[in-house]
Short mmCIF file of N, CA and C in Angstrom, two decimals:
data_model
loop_
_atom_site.label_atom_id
_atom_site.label_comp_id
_atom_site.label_asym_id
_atom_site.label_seq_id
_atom_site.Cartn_x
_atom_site.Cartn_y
_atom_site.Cartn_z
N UNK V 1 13.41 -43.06 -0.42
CA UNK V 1 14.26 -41.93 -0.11
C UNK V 1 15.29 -41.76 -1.23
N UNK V 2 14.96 -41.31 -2.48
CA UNK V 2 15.76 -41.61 -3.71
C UNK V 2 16.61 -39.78 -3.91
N UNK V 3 17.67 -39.93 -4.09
CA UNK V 3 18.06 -38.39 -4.32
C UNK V 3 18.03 -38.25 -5.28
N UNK V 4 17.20 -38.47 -6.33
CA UNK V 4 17.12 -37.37 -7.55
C UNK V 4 16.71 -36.40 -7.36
N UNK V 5 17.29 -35.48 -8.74
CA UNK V 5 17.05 -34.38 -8.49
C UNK V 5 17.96 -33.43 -8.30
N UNK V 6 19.52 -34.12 -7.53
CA UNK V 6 20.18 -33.64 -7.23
C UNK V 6 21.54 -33.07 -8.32
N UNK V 7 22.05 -32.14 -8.35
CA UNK V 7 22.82 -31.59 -9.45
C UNK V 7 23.99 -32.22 -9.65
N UNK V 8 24.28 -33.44 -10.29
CA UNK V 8 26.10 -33.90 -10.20
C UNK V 8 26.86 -32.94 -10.62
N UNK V 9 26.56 -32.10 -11.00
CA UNK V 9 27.77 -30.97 -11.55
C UNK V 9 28.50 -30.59 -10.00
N UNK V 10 27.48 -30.24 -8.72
CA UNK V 10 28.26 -29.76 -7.40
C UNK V 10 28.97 -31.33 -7.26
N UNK V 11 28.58 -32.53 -7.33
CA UNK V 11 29.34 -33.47 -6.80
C UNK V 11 30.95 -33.49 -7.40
N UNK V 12 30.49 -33.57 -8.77
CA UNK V 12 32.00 -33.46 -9.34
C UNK V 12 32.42 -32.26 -9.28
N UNK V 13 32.09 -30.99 -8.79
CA UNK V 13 33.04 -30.23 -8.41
C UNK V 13 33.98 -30.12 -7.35
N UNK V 14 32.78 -31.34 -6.32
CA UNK V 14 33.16 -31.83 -4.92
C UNK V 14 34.34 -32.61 -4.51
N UNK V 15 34.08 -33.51 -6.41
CA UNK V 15 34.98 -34.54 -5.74
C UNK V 15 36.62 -33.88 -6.67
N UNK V 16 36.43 -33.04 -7.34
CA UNK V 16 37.92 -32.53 -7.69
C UNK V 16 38.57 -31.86 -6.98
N UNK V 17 37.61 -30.84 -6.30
CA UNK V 17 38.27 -30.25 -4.91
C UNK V 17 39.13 -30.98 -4.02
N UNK V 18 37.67 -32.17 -3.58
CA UNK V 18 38.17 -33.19 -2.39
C UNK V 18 39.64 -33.77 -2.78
N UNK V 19 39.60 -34.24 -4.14
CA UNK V 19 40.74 -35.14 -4.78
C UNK V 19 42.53 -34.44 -4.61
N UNK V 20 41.90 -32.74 -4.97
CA UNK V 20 43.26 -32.07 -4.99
C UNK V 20 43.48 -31.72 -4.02
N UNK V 21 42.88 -31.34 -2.87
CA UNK V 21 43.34 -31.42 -1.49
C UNK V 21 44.07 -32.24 -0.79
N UNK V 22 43.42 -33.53 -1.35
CA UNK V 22 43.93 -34.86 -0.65
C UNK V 22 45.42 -34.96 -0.77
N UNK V 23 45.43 -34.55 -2.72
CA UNK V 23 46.79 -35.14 -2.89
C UNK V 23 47.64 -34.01 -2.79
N UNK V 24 47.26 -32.83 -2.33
CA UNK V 24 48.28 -31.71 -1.82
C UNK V 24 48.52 -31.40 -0.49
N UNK V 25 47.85 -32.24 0.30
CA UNK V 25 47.74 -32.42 1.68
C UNK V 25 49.10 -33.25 1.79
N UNK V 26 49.07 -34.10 1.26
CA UNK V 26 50.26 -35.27 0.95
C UNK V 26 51.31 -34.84 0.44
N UNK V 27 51.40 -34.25 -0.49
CA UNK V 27 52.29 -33.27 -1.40
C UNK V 27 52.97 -32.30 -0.02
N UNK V 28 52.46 -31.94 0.88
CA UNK V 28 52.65 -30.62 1.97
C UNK V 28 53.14 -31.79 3.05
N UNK V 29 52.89 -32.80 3.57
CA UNK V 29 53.36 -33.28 4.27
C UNK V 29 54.62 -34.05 4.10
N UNK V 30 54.84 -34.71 2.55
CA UNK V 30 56.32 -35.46 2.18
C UNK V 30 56.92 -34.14 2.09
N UNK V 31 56.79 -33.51 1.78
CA UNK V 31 57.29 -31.91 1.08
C UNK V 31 58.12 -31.39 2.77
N UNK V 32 57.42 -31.57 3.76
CA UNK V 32 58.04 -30.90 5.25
C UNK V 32 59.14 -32.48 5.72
N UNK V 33 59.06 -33.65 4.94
CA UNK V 33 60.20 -33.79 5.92
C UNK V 33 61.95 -33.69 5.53
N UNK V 34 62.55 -33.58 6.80
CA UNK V 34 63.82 -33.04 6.52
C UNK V 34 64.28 -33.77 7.86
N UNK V 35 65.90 -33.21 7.78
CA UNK V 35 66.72 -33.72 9.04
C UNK V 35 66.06 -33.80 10.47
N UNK V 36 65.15 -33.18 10.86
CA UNK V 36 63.95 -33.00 12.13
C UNK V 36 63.11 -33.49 12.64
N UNK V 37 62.81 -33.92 11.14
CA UNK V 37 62.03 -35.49 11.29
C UNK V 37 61.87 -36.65 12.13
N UNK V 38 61.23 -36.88 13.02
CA UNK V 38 61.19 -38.26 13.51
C UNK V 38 61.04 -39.67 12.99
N UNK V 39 61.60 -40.16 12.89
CA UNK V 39 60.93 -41.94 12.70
C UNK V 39 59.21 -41.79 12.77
N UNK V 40 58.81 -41.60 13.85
CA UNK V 40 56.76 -41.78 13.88
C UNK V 40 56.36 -40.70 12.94
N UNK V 41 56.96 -39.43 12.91
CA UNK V 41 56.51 -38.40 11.77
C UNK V 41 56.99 -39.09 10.14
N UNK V 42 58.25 -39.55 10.17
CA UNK V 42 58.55 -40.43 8.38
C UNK V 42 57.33 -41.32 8.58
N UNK V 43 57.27 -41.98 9.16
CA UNK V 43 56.58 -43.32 8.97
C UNK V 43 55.15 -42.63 8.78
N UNK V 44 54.74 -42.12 9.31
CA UNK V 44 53.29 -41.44 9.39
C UNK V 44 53.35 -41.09 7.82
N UNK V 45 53.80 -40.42 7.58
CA UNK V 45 53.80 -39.49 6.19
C UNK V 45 53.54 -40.95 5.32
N UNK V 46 54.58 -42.09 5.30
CA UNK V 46 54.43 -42.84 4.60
C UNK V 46 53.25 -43.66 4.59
N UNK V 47 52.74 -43.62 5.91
CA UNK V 47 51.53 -44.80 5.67
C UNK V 47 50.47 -43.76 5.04
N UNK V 48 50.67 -42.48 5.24
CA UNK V 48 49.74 -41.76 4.65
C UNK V 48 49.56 -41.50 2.87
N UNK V 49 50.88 -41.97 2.68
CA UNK V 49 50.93 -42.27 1.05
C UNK V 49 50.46 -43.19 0.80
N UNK V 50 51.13 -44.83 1.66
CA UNK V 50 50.07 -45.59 0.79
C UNK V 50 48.93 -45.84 1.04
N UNK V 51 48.03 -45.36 2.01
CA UNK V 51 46.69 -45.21 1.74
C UNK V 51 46.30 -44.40 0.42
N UNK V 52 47.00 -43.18 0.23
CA UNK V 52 46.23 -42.61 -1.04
C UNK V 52 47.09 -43.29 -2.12
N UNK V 53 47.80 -44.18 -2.67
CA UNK V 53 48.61 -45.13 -3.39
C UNK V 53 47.16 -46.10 -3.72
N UNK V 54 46.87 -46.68 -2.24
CA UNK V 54 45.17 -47.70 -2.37
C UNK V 54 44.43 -47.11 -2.89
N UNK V 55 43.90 -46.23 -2.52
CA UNK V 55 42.67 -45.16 -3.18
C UNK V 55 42.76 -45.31 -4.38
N UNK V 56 44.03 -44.73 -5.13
CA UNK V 56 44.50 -44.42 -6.38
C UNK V 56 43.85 -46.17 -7.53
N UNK V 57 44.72 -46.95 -6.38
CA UNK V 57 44.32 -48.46 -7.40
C UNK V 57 42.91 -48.70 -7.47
N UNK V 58 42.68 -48.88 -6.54
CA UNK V 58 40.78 -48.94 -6.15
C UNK V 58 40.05 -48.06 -7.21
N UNK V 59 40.20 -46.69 -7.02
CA UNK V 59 39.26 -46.07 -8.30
C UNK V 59 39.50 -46.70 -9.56
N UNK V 60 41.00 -47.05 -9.66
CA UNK V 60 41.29 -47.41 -11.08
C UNK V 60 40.58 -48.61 -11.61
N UNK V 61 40.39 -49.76 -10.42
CA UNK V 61 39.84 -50.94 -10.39
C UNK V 61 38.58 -50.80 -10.82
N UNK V 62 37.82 -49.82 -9.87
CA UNK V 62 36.38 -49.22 -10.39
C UNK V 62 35.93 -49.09 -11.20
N UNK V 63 36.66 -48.32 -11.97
CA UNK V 63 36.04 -48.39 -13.83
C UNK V 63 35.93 -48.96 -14.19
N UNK V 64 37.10 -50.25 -13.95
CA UNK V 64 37.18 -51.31 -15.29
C UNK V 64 35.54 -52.06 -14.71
N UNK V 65 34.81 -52.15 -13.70
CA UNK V 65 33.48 -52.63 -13.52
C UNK V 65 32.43 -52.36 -14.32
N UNK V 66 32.01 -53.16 -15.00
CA UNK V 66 30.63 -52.86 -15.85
C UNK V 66 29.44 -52.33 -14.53
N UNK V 67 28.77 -51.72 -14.54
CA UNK V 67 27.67 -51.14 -13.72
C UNK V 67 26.25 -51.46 -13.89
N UNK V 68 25.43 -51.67 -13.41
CA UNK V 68 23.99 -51.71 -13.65
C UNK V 68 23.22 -51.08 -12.63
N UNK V 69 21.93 -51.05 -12.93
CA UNK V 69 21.05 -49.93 -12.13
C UNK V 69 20.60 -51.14 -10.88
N UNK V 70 20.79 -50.81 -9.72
CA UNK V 70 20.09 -51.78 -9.11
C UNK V 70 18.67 -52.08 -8.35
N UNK V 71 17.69 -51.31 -8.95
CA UNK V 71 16.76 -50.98 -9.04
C UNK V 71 16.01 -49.86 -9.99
N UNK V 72 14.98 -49.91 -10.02
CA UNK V 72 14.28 -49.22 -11.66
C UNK V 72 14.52 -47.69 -11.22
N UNK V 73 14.75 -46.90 -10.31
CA UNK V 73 15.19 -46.10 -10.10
C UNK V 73 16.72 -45.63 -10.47
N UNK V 74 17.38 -46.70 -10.02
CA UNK V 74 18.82 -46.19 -9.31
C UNK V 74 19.14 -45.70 -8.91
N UNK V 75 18.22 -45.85 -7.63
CA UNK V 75 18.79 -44.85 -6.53
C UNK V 75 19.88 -45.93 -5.86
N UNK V 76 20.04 -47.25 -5.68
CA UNK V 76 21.51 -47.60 -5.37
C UNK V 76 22.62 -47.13 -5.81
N UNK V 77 22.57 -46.72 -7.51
CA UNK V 77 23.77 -46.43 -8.23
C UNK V 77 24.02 -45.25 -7.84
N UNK V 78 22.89 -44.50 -7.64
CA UNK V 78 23.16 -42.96 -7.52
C UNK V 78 24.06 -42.71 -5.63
N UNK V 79 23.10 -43.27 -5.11
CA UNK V 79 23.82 -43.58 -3.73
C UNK V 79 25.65 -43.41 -3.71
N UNK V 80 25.88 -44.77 -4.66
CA UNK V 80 27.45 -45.36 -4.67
C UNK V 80 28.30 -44.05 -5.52
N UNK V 81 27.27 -43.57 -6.45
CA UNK V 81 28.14 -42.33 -7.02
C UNK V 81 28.57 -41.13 -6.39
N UNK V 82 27.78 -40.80 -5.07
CA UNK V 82 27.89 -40.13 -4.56
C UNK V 82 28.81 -40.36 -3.31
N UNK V 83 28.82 -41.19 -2.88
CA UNK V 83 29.23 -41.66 -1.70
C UNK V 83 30.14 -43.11 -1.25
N UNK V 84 30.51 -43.50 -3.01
CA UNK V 84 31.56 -44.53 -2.82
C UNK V 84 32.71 -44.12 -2.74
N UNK V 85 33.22 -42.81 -3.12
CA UNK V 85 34.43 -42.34 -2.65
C UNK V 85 34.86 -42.44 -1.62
N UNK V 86 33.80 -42.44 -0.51
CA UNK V 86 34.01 -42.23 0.72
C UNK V 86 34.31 -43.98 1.39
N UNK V 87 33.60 -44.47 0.69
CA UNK V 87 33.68 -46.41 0.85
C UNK V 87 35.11 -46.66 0.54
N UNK V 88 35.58 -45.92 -0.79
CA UNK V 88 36.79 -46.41 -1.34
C UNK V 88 38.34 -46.04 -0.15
N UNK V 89 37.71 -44.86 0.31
CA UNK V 89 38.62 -44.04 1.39
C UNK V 89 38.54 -44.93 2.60
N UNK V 90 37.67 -45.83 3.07
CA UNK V 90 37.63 -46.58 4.37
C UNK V 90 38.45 -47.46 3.88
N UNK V 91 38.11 -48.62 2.59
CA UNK V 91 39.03 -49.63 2.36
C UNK V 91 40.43 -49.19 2.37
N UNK V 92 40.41 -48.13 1.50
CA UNK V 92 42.27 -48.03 1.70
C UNK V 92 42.60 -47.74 2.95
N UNK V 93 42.78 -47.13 3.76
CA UNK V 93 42.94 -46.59 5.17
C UNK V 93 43.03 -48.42 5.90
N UNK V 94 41.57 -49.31 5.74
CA UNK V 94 41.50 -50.47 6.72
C UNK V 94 42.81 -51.01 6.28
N UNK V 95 42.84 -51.44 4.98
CA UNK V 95 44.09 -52.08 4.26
C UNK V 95 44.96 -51.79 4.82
N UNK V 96 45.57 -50.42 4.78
CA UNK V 96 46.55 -50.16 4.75
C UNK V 96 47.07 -50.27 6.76
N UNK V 97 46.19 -50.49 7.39
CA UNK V 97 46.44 -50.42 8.89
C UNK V 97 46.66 -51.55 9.15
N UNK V 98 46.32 -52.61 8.43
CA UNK V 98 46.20 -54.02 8.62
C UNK V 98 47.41 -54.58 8.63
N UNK V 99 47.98 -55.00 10.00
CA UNK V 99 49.42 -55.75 9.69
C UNK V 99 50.56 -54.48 9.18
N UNK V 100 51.27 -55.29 8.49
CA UNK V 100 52.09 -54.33 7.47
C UNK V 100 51.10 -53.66 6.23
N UNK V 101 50.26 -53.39 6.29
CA UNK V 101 49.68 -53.09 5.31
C UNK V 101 50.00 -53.64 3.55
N UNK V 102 50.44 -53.25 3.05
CA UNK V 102 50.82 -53.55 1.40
C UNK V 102 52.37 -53.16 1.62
N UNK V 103 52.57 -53.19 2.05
CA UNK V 103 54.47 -52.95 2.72
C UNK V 103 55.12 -52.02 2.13
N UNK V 104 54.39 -51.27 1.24
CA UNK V 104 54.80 -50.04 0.48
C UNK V 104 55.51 -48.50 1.37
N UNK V 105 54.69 -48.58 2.82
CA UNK V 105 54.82 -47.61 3.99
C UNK V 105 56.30 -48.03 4.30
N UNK V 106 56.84 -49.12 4.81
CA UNK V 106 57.55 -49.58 5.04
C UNK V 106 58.72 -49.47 4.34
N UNK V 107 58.75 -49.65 3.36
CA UNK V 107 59.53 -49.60 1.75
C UNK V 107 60.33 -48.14 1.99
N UNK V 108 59.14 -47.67 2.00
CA UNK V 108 59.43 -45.87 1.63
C UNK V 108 59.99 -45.34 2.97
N UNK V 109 59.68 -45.60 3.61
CA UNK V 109 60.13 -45.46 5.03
C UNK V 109 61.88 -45.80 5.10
N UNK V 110 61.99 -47.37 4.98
CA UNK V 110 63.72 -47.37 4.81
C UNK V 110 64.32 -46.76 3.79
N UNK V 111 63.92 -46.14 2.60
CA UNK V 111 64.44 -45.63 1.55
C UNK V 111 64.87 -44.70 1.76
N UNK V 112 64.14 -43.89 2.28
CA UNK V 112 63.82 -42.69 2.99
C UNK V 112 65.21 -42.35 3.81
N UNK V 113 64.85 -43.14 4.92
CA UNK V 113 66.30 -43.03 6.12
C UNK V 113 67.85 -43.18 5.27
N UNK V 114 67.53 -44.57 4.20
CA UNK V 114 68.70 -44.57 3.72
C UNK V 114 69.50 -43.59 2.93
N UNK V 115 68.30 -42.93 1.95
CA UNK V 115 69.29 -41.87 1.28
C UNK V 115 69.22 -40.62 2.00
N UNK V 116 68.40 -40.30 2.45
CA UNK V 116 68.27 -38.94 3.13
C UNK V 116 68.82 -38.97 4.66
N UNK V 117 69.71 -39.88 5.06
CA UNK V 117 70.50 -40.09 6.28
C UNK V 117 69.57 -39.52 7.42
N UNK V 118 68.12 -39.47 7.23
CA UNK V 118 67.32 -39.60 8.81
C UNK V 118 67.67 -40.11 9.42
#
């Protein structure tokens, strides 16, 4: 069940779309808070940064990986090209739910209250 064939030009158009959404989704949500704000709405916003904060390291991590075909096809590689974004998006999210997550949510969260007197 190998997807060749298939055009990466729509993927990477896919994934710049997907990418600038993400981070203007984020951009639109730190962007709305103000005096009105709740504590669960700051905090939300923040854990929602550092999940895409993880994302951000993770792809970066990614590259530096040498790659190989993992079969004479590569249809594994092709698989992960298509659809490790979406792998990379579960890890950050699990991470970041885990415990305190990377304590970065947290961070930003008291910073937050402190200068902006939430």
């Amino acid at each position: 069940m190998a997807i060749t064939g298939m055009d990466t030009s729509d993927y990477n158009n896919y994934y710049k779309n997907a990418s600038q959404a993400s981070s203007a989704a984020l951009e639109k949500t730190l962007g709305n808070v103000n005096s009105q704000t709740t504590d669960e709405q700051l905090m939300a916003a923040c854990k929602e940064f550092e999940v895409y904060f993880l994302e951000q390291i993770y792809k970066g991590m990614e590259k530096t990986i040498m790659k190989a075909d993992d079969d004479e096809s590569g249809t594994a590689s092709q698989y992960m090209e298509y659809f490790g974004d979406m792998q990379i998006q579960a890890y950050a999210k699990a991470a970041s739910e885990q415990g305190e997550g990377i304590g970065l949510a947290r961070q930003l969260f008291e910073q937050m209250k402190r200068n902006y007197s939430l």
